[in-house]
Tab-separated table of C-alpha atoms and ligand atoms in Angstrom:
chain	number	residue	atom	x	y	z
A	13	UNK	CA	122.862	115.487	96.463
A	14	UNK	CA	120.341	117.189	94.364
A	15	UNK	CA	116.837	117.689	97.073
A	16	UNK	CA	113.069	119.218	96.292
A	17	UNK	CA	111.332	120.569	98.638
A	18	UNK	CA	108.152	122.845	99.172
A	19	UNK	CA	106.305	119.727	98.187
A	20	UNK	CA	102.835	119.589	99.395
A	21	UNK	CA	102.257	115.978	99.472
A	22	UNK	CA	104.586	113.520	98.627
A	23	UNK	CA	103.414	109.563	98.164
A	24	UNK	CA	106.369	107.196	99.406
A	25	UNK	CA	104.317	104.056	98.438
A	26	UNK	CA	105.868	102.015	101.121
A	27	UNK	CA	106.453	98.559	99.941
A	28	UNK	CA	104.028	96.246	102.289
A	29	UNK	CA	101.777	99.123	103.198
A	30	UNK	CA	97.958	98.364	103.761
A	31	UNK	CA	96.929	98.915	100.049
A	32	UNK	CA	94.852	102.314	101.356
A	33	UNK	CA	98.105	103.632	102.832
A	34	UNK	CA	99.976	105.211	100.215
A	35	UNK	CA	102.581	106.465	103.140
A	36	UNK	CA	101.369	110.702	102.220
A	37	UNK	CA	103.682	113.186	103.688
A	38	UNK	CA	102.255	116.903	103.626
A	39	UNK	CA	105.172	119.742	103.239
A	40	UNK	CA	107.736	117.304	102.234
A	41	UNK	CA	111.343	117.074	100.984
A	42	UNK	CA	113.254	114.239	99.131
A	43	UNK	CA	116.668	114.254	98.772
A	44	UNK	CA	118.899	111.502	96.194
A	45	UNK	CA	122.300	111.028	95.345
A	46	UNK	CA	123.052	109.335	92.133
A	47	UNK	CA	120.317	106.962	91.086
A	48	UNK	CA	119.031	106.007	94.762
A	49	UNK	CA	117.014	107.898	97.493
A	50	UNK	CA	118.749	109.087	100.097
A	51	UNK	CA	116.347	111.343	102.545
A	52	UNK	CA	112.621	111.372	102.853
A	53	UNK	CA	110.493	113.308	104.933
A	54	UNK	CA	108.793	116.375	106.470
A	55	UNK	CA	110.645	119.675	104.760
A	56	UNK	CA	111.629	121.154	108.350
A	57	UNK	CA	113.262	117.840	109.114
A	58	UNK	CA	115.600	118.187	106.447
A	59	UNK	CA	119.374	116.938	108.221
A	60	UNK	CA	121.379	119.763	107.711
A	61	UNK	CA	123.819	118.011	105.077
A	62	UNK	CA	121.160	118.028	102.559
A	63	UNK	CA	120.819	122.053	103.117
A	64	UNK	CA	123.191	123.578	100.498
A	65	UNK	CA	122.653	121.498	98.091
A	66	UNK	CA	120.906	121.872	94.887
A	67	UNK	CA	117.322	122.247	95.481
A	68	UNK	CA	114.023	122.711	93.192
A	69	UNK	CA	111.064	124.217	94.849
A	70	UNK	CA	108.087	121.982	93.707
A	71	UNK	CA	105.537	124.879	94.559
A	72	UNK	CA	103.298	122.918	96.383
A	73	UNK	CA	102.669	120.500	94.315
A	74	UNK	CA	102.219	116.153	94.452
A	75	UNK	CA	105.611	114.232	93.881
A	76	UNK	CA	104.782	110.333	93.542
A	77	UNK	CA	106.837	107.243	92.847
A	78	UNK	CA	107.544	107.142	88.785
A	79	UNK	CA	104.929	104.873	87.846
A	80	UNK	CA	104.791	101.376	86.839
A	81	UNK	CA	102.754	100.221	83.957
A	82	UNK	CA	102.963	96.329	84.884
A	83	UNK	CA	100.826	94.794	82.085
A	84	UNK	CA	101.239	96.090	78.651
A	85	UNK	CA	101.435	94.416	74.750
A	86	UNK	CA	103.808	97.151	73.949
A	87	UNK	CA	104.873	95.585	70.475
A	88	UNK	CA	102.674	95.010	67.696
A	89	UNK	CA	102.259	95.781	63.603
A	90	UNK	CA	98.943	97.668	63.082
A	91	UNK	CA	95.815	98.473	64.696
A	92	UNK	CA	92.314	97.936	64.597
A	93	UNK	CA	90.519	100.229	64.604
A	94	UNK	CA	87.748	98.414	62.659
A	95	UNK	CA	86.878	96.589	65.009
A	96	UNK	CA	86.459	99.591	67.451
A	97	UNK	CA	83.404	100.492	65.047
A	98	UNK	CA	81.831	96.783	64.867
A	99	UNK	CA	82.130	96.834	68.479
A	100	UNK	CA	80.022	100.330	68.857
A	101	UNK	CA	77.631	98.853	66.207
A	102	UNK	CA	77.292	95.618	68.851
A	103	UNK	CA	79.423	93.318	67.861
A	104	UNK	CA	81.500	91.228	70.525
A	105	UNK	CA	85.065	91.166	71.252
A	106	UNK	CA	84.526	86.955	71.024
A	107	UNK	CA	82.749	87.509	67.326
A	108	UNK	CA	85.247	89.547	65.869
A	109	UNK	CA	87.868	87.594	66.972
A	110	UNK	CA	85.873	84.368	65.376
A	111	UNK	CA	85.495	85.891	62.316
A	112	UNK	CA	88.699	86.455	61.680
A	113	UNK	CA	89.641	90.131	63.398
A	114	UNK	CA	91.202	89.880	66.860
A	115	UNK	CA	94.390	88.873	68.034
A	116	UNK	CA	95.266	86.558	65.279
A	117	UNK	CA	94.774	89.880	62.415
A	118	UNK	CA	97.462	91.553	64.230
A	119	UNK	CA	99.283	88.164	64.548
A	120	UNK	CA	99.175	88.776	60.464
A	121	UNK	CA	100.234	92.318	61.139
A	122	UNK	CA	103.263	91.940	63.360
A	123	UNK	CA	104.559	89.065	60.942
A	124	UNK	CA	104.528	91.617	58.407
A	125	UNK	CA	106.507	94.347	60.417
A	126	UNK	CA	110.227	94.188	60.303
A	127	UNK	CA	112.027	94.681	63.394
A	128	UNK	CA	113.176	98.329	62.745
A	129	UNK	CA	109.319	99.558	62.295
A	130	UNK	CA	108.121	97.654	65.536
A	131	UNK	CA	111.202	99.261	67.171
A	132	UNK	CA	110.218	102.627	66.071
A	133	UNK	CA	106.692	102.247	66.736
A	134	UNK	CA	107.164	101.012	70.406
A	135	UNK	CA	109.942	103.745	70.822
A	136	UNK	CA	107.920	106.315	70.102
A	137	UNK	CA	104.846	104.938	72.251
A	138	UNK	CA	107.316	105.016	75.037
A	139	UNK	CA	108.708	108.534	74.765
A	140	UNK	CA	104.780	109.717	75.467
A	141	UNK	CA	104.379	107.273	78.596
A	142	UNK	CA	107.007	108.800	80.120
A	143	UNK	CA	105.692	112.122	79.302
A	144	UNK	CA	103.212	110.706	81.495
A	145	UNK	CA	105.302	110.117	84.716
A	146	UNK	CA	105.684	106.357	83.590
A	147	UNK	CA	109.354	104.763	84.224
A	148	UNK	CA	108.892	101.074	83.771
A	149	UNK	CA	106.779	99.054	81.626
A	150	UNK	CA	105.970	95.371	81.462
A	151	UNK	CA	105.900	94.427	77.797
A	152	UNK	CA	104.962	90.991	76.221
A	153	UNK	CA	105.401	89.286	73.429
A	154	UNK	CA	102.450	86.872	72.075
A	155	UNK	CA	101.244	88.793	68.434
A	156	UNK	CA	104.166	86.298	66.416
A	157	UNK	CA	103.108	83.042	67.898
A	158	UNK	CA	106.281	80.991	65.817
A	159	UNK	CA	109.947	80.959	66.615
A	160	UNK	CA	111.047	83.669	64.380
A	161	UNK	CA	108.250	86.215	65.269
A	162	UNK	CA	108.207	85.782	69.045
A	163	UNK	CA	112.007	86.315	69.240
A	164	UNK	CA	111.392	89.486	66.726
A	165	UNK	CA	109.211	90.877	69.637
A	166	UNK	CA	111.725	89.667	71.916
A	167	UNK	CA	114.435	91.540	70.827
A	168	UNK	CA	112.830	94.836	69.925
A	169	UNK	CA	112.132	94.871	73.732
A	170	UNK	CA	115.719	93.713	74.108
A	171	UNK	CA	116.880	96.843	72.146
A	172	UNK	CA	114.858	99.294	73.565
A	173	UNK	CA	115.506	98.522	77.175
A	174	UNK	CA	119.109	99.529	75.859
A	175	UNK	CA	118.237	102.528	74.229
A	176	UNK	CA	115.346	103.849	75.809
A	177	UNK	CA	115.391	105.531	79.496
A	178	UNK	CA	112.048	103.942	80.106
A	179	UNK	CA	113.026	100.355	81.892
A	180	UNK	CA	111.503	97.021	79.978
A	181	UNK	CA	110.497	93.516	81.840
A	182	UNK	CA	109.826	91.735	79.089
A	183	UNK	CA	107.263	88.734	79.446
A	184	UNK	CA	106.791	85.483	76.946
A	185	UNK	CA	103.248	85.264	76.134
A	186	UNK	CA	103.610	82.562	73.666
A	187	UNK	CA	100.345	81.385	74.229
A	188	UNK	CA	98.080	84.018	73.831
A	189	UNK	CA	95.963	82.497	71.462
A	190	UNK	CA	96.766	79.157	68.908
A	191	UNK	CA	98.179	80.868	65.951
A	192	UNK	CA	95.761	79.799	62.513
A	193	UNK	CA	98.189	77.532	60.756
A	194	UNK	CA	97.859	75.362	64.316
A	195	UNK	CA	94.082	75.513	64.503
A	196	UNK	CA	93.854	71.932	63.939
A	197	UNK	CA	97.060	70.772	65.885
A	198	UNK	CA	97.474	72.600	68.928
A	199	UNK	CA	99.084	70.317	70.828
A	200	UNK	CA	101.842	70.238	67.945
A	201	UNK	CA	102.010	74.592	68.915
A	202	UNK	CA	101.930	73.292	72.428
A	203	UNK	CA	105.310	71.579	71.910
A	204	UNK	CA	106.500	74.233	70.168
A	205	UNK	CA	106.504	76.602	73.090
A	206	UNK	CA	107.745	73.824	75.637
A	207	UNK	CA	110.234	72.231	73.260
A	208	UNK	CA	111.502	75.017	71.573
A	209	UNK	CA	110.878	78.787	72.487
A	210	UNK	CA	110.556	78.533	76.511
A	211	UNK	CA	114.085	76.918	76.880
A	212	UNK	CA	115.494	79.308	74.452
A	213	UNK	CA	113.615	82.187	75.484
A	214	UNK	CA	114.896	81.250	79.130
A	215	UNK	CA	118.637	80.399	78.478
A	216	UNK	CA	119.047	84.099	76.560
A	217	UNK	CA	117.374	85.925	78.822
A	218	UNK	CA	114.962	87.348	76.753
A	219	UNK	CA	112.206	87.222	79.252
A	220	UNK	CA	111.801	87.416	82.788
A	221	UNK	CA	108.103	85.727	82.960
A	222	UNK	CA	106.118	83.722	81.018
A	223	UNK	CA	101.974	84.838	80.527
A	224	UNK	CA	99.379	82.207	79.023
A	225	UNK	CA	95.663	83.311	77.980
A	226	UNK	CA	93.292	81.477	79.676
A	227	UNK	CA	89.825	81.813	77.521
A	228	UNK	CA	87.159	80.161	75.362
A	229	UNK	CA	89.361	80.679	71.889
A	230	UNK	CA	92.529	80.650	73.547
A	231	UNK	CA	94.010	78.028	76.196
A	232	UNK	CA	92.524	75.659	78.524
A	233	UNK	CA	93.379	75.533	81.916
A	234	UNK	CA	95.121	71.934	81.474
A	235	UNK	CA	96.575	73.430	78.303
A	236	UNK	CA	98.118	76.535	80.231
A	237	UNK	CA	99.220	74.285	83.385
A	238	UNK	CA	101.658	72.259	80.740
A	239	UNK	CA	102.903	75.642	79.199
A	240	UNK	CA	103.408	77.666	82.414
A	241	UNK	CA	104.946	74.176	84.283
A	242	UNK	CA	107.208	73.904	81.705
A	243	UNK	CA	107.939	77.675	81.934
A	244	UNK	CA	108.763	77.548	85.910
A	245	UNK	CA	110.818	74.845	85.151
A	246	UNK	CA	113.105	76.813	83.148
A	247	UNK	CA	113.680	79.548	86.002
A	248	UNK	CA	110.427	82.292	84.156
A	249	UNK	CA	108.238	83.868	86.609
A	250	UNK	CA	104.927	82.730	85.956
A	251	UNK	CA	101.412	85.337	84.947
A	252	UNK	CA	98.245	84.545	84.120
A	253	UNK	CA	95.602	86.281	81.856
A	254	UNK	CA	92.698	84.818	83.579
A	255	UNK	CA	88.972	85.063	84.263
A	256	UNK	CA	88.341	88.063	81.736
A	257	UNK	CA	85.504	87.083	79.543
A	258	UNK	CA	84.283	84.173	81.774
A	259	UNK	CA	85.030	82.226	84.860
A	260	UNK	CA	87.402	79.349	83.942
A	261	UNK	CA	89.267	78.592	86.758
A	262	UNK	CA	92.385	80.846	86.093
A	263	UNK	CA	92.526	82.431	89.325
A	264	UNK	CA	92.954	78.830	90.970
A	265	UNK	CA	95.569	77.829	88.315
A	266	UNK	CA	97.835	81.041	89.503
A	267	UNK	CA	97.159	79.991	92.805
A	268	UNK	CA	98.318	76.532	92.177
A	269	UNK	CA	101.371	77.642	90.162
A	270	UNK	CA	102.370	80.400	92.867
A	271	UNK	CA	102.037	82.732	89.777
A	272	UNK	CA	103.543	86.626	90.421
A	273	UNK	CA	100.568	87.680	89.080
A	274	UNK	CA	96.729	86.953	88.012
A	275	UNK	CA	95.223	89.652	85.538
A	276	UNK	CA	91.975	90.698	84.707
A	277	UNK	CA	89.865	88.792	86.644
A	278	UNK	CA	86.902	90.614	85.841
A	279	UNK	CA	84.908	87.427	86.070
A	280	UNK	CA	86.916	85.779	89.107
A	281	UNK	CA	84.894	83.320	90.880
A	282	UNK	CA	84.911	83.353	95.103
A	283	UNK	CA	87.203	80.687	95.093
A	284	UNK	CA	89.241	82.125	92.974
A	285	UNK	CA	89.725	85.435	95.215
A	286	UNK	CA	90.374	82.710	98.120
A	287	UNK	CA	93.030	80.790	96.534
A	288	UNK	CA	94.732	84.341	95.299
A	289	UNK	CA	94.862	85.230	98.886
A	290	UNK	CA	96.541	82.387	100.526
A	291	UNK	CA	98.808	82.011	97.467
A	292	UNK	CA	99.906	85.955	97.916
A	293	UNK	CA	99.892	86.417	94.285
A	294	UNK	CA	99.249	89.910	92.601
A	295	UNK	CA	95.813	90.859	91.045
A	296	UNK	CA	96.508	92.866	88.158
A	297	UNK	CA	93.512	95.216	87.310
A	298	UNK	CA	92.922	96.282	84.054
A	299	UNK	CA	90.204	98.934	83.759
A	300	UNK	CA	90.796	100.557	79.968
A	301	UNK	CA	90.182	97.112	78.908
A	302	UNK	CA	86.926	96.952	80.406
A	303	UNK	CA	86.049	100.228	79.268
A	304	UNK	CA	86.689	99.697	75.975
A	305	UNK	CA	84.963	96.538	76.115
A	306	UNK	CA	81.913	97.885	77.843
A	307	UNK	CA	82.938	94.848	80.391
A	308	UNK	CA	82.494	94.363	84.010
A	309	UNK	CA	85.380	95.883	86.096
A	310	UNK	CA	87.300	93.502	88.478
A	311	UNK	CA	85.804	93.194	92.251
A	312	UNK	CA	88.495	94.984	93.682
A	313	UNK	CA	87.027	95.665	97.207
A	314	UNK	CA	86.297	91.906	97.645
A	315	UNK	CA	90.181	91.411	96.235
A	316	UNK	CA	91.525	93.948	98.989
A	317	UNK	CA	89.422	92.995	101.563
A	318	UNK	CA	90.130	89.174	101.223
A	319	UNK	CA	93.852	90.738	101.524
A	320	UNK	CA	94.903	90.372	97.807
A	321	UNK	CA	96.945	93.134	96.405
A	322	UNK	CA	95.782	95.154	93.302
A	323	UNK	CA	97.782	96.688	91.192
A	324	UNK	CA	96.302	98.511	88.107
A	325	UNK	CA	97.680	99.224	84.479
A	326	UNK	CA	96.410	100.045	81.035
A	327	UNK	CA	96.503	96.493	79.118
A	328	UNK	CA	97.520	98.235	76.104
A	329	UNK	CA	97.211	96.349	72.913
A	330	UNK	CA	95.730	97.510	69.491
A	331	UNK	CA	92.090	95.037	70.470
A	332	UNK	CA	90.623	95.713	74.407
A	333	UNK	CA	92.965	98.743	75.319
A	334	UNK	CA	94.120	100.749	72.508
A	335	UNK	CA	95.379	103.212	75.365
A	336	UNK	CA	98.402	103.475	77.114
A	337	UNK	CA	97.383	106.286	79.266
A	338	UNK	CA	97.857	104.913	82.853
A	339	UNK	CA	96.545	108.053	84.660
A	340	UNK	CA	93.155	107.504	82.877
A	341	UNK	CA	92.868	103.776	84.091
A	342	UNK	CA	93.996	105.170	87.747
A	343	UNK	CA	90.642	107.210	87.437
A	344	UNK	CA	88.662	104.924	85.925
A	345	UNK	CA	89.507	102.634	88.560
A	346	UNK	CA	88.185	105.291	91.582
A	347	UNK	CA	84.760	105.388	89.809
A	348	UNK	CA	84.381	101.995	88.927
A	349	UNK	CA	86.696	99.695	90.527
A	350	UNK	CA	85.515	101.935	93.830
A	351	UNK	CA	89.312	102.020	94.743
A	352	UNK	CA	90.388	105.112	96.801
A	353	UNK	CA	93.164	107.132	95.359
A	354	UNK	CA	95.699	106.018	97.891
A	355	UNK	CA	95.006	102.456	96.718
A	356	UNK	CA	95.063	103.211	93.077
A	357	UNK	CA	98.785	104.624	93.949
A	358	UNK	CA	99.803	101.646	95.626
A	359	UNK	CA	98.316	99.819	92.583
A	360	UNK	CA	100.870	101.678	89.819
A	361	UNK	CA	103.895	101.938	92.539
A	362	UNK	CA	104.849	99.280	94.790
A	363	UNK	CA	101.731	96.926	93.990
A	364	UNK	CA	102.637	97.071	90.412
A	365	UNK	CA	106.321	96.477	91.430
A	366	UNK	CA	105.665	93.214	93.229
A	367	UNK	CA	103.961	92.019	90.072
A	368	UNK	CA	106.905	92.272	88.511
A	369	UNK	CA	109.353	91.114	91.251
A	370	UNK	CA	110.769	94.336	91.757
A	371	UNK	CA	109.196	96.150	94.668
A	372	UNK	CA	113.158	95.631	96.733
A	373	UNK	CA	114.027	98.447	94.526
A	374	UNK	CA	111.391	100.751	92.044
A	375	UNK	CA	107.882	101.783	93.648
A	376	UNK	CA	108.718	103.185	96.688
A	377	UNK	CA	110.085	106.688	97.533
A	378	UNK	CA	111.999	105.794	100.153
A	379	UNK	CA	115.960	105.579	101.061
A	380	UNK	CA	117.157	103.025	99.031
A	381	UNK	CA	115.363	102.717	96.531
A	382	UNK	CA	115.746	103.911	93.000
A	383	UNK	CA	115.206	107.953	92.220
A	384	UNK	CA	112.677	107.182	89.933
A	385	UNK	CA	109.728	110.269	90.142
A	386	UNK	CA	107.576	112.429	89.097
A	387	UNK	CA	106.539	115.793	89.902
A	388	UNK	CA	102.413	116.475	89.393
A	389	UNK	CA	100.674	119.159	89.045
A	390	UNK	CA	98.098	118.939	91.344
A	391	UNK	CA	98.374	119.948	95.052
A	392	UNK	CA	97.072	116.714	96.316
A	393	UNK	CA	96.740	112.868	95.214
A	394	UNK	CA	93.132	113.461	95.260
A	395	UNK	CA	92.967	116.047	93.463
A	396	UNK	CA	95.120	114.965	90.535
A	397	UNK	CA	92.783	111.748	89.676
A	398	UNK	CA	89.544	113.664	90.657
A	399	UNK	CA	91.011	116.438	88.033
A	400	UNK	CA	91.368	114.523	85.146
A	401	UNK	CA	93.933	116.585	82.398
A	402	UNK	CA	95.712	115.372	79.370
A	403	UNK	CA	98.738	115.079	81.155
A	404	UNK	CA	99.255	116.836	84.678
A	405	UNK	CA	102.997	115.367	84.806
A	406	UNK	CA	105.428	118.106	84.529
A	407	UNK	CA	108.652	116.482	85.393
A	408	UNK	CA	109.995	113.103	85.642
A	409	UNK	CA	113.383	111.986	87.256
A	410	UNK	CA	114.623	108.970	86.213
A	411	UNK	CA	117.616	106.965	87.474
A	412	UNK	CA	117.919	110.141	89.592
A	413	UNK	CA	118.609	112.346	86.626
A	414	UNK	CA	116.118	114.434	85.021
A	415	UNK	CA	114.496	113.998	81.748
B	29	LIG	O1	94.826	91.448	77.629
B	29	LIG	N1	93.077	89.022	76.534
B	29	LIG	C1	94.014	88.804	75.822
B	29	LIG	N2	94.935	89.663	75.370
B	29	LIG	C2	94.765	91.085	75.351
B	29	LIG	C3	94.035	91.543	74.149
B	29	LIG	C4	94.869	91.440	72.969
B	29	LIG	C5	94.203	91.914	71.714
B	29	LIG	O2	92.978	92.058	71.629
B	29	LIG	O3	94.986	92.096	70.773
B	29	LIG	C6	94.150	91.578	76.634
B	29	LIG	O4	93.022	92.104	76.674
B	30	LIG	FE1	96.650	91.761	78.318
């Protein structure tokens, strides 16, 4: 039973915690056996069968939970990085996309990719978020909007949560936007997704939720309530993009549909933050994207003090978050999201987790749970996000074994 002590602070992320808890423990030890935590605590409370075992002294640094990135477009052909140039020359994410850029170019892209390259490509974007402490990653589908191209995405996620140490929950986000040979029959794509792709998509497992984009350009509320019905029906945990570029009611559909999750929600109305709260559904907070956007950030203290849970991840996709560096969105979401650090923890741990329906086992550092960690060199959580490096993870464990 492998143990590290001479930690300085150590995060257990207890699942449930007050979001500004993040459960610290100064001059800490952990001890695992296998994949699953075994011992937590203060270093001189260590029981004496955990004494001669293997032990790495951490040098009094910050071990946390391996982190969750619980909203990501992981798979896609391209980039477009055009568009990052119109956008610093003024142009709006809502004009590009209406002249032609946006989601539906790399719609064109990721049509043109064969499996093998998106494989590769995702692969090796996954290799560096784990170099990053990250140990699971939501991924969705939603840049091959037909049959053939969402399963494509599909089962590159498929493969690499095979191959790849890094754990994938793969999401069906079939309706991310109406793909251009259905501009002028959308309710024809519409049955596409409910006839076809959801019950397949459901009976092979190849996703565990299913996401719709409510926006001017992309679905309507009534349109997303068919799709994500028809989704719930099938047994697929339901998320919502909602409220990012405007207030349209998504919050309240999530709240209606008992979604998992809510995300974005930079432009969520009161109501909305109401309904998320008695529905107990997950805002997901995505601050890269508003960066890059030059958007407003979510209202996360009027989330957390209504009682909603915020979890926080990088959104990244080759259009609003061409990033997958979760540490950077942890800090940008201190300064502007005015979270404190132990709340941004809770947001990429066990908050994230419960967005994803698996805060019973990843998350928390706690007995039980998965050994899933990483080591940070920093001798406090505040001082690693106030700190910002490239990368200030040093070691990760995953499935107690180290990488
Ligand atoms: O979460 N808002 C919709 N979807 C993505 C952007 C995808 C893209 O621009 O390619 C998002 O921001
Ligand atoms: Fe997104």
């Amino acid at each position: 039973m492998p143990v590290l002590h001479n930690i300085a602070q150590l995060a257990t992320c207890p699942r449930g915690n007050p979001q500004n808890d993040a459960g610290l423990i100064a001059n800490a030890a952990i001890a695992w056996e296998e994949d699953i935590i075994r011992w937590v605590g203060h270093a001189p409370d260590l029981p004496p069968e955990f004494r001669n075992e293997p032990s790495i002294d951490c040098e009094q640094r910050l071990v946390i939970p391996g982190l969750i990135d619980c909203h990501t477009h992981l798979c896609f052909g391209g980039w477009r990085g055009d568009e990052f140039a119109l956008r610093i020359a003024g142009a709006t994410y809502q004009e590009i996309a209406e002249a032609g850029g946006g989601i539906n170019s790399t719609v064109t892209a990721t049509r043109a990719a064969s499996l093998g390259q998106l494989r590769r490509k995702a692969a090796t974007i996954l290799d560096r978020m784990l170099e990053l402490g990250i140990t699971t990653v939501e991924c969705k589908s939603g840049y091959g909007l037909d049959l053939a191209n969402e399963l494509k995405q599909l089962e590159v996620y498929r493969q690499l949560n095979q191959a790849h140490v890094v754990d994938l929950i793969p999401t069906f986000l079939g309706a991310h936007v109406v793909p251009k040979e259905h501009t002028g029959s959308r309710d024809r794509y519409i049955d596409l997704l409910c006839n076809e792709l959801i019950p397949m998509i459901a009976r092979e497992n190849l996703a565990l939720f299913c996401d719709a984009f409510i926006e001017d350009g992309a679905f309507t509320g009534s349109e997303a309530r068919r799709i994500l019905s028809c989704a719930a029906s099938h047994g697929l945990g339901i998320k919502i993009h909602a409220d990012q570029l405007s207030t349209g009611g998504g919050a309240e559909l999530a709240a209606e549909l008992r979604a998992v999750s809510a995300e974005h929600l930079e432009y969520i109305s009161d109501e909305g933050i109401e309904a998320l709260a008695q529905s107990g559904t997950v805002a997901v907070s995505l601050p890269l994207a508003s960066c890059y956007l030059d958007e407003a950030y979510i209202p996360a203290r009027k989330l957390i003090s209504a009682g909603v849970p915020v979890a926080v991840a990088t959104d990244f996709n080759p259009g609003s978050a061409p990033s997958f560096h979760l540490p950077l969105a942890m800090t940008l979401a201190c300064i502007h999201q005015r979270m404190t650090p132990e709340e941004v923890l809770n947001g990429v741990t066990t908050v994230a987790a419960r967005a994803v329906c698996a805060d019973d086992r990843i998350g928390s550092l706690l007995p039980g749970f998965r050994a899933d960690l990483a080591l940070i060199d920093a001798p406090s959580l505040n001082h690693w996000l106030y700190h910002f490096v490239p990368n200030a993870c040093l070691k990760v464990l995953k499935n107690g074994k180290w990488i």
